[in-house]
Coordinates of C-alpha atoms in Angstrom, one line a residue:
X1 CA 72.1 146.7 -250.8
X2 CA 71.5 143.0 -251.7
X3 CA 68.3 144.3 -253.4
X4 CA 70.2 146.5 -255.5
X5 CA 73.4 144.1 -256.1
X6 CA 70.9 141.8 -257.4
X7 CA 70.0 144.8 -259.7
X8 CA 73.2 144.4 -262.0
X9 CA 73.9 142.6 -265.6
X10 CA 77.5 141.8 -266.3
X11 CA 78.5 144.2 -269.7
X12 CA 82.0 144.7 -271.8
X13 CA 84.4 147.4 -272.9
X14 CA 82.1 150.4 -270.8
X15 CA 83.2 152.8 -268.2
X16 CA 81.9 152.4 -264.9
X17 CA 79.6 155.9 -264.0
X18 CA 81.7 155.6 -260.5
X19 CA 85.3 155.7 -260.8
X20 CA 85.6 156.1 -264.8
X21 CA 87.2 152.1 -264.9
X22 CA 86.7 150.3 -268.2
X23 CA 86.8 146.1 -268.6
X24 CA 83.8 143.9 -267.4
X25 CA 81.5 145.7 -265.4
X26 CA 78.0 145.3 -264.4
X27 CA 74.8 147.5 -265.1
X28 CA 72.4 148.5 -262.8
X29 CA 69.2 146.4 -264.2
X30 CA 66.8 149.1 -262.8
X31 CA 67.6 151.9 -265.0
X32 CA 69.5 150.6 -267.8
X33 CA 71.5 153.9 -268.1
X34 CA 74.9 153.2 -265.7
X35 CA 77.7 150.5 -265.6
X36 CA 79.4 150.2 -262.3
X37 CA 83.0 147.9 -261.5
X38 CA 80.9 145.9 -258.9
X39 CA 79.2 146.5 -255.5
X40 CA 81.7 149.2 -253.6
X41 CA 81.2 151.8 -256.7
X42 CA 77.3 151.0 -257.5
X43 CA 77.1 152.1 -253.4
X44 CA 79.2 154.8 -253.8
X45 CA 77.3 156.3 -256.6
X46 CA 73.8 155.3 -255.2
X47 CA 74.7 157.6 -251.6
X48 CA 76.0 160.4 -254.4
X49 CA 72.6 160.8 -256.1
X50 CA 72.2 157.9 -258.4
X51 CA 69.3 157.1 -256.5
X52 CA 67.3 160.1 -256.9
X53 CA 68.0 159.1 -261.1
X54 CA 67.2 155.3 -260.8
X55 CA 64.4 155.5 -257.9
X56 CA 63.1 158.5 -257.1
X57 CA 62.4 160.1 -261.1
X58 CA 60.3 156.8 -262.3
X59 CA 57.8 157.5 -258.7
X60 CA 57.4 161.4 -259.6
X61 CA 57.1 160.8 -263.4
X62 CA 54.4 158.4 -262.7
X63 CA 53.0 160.9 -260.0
X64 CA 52.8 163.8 -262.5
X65 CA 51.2 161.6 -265.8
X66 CA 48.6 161.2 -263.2
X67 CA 48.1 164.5 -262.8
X68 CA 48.3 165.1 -266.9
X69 CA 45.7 163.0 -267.4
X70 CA 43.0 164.4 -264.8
X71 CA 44.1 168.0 -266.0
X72 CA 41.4 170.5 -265.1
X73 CA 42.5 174.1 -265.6
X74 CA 39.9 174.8 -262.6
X75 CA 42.3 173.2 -260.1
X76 CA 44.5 176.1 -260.7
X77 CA 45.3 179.2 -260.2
X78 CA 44.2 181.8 -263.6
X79 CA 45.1 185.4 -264.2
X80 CA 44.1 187.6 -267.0
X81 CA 46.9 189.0 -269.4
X82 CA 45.6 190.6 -272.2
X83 CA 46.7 189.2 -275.4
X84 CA 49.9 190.9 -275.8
X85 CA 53.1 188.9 -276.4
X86 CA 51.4 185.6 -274.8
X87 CA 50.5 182.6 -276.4
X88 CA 46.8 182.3 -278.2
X89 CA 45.6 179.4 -275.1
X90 CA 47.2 182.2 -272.4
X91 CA 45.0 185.5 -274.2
X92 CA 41.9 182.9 -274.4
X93 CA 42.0 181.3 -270.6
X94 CA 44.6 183.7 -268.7
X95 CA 48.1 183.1 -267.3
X96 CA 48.0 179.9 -265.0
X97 CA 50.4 181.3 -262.1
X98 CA 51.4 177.7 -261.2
X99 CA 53.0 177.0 -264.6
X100 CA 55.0 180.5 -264.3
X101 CA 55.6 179.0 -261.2
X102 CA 57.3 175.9 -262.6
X103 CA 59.0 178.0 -265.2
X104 CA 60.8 180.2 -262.8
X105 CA 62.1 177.3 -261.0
X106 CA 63.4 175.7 -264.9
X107 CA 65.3 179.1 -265.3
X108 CA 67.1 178.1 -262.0
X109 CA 67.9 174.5 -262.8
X110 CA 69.2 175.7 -266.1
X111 CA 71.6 177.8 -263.8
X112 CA 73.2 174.5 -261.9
X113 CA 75.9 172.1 -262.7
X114 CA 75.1 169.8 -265.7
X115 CA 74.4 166.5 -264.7
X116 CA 74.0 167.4 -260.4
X117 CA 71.5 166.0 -258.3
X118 CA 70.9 169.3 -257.1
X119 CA 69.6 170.1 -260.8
X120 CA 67.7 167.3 -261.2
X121 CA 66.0 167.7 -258.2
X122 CA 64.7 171.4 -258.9
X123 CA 63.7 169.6 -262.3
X124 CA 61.7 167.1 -260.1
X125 CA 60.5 170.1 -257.7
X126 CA 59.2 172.6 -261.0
X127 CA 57.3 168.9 -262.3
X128 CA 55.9 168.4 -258.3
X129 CA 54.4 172.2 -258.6
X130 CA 52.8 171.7 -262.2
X131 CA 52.8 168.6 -263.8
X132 CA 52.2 170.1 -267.0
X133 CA 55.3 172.0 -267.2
X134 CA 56.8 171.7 -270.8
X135 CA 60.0 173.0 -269.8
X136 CA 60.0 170.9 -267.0
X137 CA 59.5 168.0 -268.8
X138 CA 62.1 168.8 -272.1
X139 CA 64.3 169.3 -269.7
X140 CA 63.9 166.4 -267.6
X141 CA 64.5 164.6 -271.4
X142 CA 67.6 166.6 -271.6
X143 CA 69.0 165.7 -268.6
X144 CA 68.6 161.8 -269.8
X145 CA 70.0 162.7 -273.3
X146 CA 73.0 164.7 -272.5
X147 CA 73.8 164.8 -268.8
X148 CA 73.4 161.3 -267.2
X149 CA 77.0 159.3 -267.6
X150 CA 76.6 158.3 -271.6
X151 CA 77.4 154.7 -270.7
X152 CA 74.4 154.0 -272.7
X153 CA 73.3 156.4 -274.9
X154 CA 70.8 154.5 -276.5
X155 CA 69.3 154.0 -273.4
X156 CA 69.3 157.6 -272.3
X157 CA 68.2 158.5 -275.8
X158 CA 64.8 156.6 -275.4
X159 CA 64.3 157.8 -271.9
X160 CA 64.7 161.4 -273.4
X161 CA 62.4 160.5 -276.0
X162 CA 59.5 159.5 -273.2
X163 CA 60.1 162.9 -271.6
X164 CA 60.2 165.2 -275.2
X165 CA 57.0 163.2 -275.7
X166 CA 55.3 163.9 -272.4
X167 CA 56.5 168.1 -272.7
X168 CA 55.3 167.9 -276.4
X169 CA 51.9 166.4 -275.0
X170 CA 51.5 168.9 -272.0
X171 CA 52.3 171.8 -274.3
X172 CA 49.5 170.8 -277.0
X173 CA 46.9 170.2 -273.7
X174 CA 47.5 173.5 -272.6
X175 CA 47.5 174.9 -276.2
X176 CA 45.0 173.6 -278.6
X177 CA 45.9 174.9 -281.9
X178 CA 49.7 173.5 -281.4
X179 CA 48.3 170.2 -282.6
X180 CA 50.1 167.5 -285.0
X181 CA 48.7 168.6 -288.1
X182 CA 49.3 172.5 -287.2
X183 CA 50.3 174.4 -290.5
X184 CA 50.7 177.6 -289.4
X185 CA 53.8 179.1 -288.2
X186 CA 54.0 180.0 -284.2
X187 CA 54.5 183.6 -283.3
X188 CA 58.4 184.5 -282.5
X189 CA 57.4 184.7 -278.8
X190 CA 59.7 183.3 -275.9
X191 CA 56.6 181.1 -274.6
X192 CA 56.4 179.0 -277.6
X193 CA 60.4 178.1 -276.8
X194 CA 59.8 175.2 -274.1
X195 CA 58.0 173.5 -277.2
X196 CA 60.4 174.3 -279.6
X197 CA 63.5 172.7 -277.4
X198 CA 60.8 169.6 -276.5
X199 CA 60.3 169.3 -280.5
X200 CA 63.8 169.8 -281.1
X201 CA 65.0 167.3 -278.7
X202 CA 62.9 164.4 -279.3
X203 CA 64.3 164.9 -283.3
X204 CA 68.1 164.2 -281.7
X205 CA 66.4 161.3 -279.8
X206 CA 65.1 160.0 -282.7
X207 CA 68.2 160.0 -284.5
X208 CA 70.2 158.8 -281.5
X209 CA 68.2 155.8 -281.4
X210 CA 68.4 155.0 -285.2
X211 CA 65.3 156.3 -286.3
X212 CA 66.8 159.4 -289.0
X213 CA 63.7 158.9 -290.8
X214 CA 61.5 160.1 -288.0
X215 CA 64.4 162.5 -287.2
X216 CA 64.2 164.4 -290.4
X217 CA 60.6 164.5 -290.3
X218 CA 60.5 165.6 -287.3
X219 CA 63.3 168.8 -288.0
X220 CA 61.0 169.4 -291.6
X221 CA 58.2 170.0 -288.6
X222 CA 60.2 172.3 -286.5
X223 CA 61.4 174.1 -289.7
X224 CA 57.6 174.9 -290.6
X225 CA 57.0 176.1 -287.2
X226 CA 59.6 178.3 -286.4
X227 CA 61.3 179.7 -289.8
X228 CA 63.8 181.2 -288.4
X229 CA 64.5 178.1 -286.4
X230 CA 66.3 179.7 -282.7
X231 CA 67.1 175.6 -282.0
X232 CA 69.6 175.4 -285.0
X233 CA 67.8 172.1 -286.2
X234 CA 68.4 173.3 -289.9
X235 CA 72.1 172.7 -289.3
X236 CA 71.2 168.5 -287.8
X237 CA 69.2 168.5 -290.8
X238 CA 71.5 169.2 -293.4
X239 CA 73.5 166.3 -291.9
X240 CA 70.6 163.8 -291.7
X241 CA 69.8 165.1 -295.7
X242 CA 73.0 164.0 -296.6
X243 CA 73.8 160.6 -294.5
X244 CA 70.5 159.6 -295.9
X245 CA 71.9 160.9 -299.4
X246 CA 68.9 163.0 -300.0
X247 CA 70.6 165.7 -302.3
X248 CA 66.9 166.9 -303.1
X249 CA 66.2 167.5 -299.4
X250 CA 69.2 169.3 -298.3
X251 CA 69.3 171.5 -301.6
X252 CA 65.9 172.4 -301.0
X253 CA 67.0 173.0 -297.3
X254 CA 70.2 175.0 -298.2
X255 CA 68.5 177.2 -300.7
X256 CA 66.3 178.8 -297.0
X257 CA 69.4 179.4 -295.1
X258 CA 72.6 181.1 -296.2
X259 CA 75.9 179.5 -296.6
X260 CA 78.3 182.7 -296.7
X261 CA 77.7 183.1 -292.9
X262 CA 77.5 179.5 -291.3
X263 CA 80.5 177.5 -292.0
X264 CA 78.6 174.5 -291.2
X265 CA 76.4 174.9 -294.0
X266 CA 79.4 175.4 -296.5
X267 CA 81.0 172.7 -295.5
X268 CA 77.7 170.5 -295.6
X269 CA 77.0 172.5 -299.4
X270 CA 80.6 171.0 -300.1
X271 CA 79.8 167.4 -299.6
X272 CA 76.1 167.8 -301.4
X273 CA 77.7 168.7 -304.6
X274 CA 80.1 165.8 -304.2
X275 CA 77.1 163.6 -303.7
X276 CA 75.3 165.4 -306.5
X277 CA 78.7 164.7 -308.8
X278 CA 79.0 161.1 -307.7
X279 CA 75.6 161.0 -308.7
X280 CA 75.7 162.5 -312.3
X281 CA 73.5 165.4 -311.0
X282 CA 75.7 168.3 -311.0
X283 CA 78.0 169.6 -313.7
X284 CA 81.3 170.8 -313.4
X285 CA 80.9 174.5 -312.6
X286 CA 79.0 173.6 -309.8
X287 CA 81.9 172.1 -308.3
X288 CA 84.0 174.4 -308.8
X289 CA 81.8 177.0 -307.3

């Protein structure tokens, strides 16, 4: 305990993760991410599970990059698939049954409370049987983004934007052709999706942080990917178009995706013709309209 109340910077006008109190309260100085009244709540909370968050993630995070980096697919386990409805790495080198592994355990985390320790630890568990788990890893950055106590959500936001970057790494180890400057769109298939959400997140990290530049490019990239866009960045980017007033952008964006069936978009279509008006580039029936 003395180790950990030494652990704590005084902070304003916050709520402490424990009991919910606002006023002067102190953050713990290990993981920047919760505020606490003092020492009975930062005990309270550490017993609950906010160890396993400030303590036992950074070991196992550090354990599995490790692992990334000394990645040989011969120190797993392959099976042959065909090429059917599986990604083009998993038709070229077979399924590797530890990743489905990992996966499986994913689909249960995504079943348990938001925010639990229980969660986090089968998140920790799916990373412990294959380090190069992209879902593991997006949602290990979404457990940081929108799950931990937003006490400091710039502070979760960057930690989320390690953990988009690590799944968005281990997803272009394990496929090739997913690289940076990839052009081509990715087949509708629910194995690309881990990347997808890892892409998608680390765009609302991005933003979070301040950086809506990087944001939008980062949506454009997701958009030429995935067309039909399942993670509803389009939506985001309409929003990022038009606080950055780029009327080009989001009329250029609004002109792919339909207005009559997503009130979001009609409302954002709304405020794009006000900035075009504002901006003597739209006339007066297109107002009206």
């Amino acid at each position: 305990l003395r180790k950990r109340r030494s652990t704590m910077a005084t902070t304003m006008n916050r709520k402490c993760g424990c009991c919910g109190n606002e006023g002067q309260l102190k953050m713990c100085v290990q993981c920047k991410l919760v505020d606490y009244c003092g020492k009975d709540c930062q005990t309270m909370d550490w017993k609950a599970g906010h160890k396993i968050l400030c303590s036992k993630v950074p070991k196992a995070v550090t354990n599995a990059e490790g692992k990334i980096s000394s990645f040989t697919l011969s120190d797993y386990t392959t099976r042959n698939v065909g090429s059917f409805m599986v990604t083009e790495a998993q038709a070229r080198r077979g399924q590797i049954m530890e990743e489905e592994g990992a996966q499986d355990m994913c689909y249960d985390a995504m079943e348990m409370t938001k925010g639990s320790t229980e969660k986090l630890l089968q998140i920790l568990r799916a990373l412990d049987t294959f380090p190069l788990s992209t879902e593991a890893w997006g949602m290990l950055g979404h457990y940081y983004h929108y799950e931990v106590v937003q006490t400091h959500e710039k502070n979760c936001s960057a930690e989320a934007l390690k953990m988009y970057d690590i799944a968005i790494l281990c997803a272009r180890k394990l496929n090739p052709t997913w690289a940076e400057n990839r052009s081509d769109e990715l087949p509708d298939q629910i194995e690309n999706r881990p990347y997808l959400r890892a892409l998608s997140g680390r765009a609302y990290s991005l933003k979070n942080i301040g950086k809506r530049n990087e944001a939008i490019r980062q949506a454009k990239k997701i958009i030429r990917l995935n067309p039909s866009d399942n993670q509803g960045i389009h939506q985001k980017l309409c929003t990022w178009f038009l606080e950055a007033k780029d009327t080009e952008g989001c009329t250029n964006l609004l002109r792919k995706y339909s207005t009559n069936i997503d009130t979001s978009l009609a409302y954002a279509d709304v405020l794009l013709q006000y900035l075009r008006w504002i901006k003597d580039d739209a006339v007066e029936n297109d107002i009206k309209k």
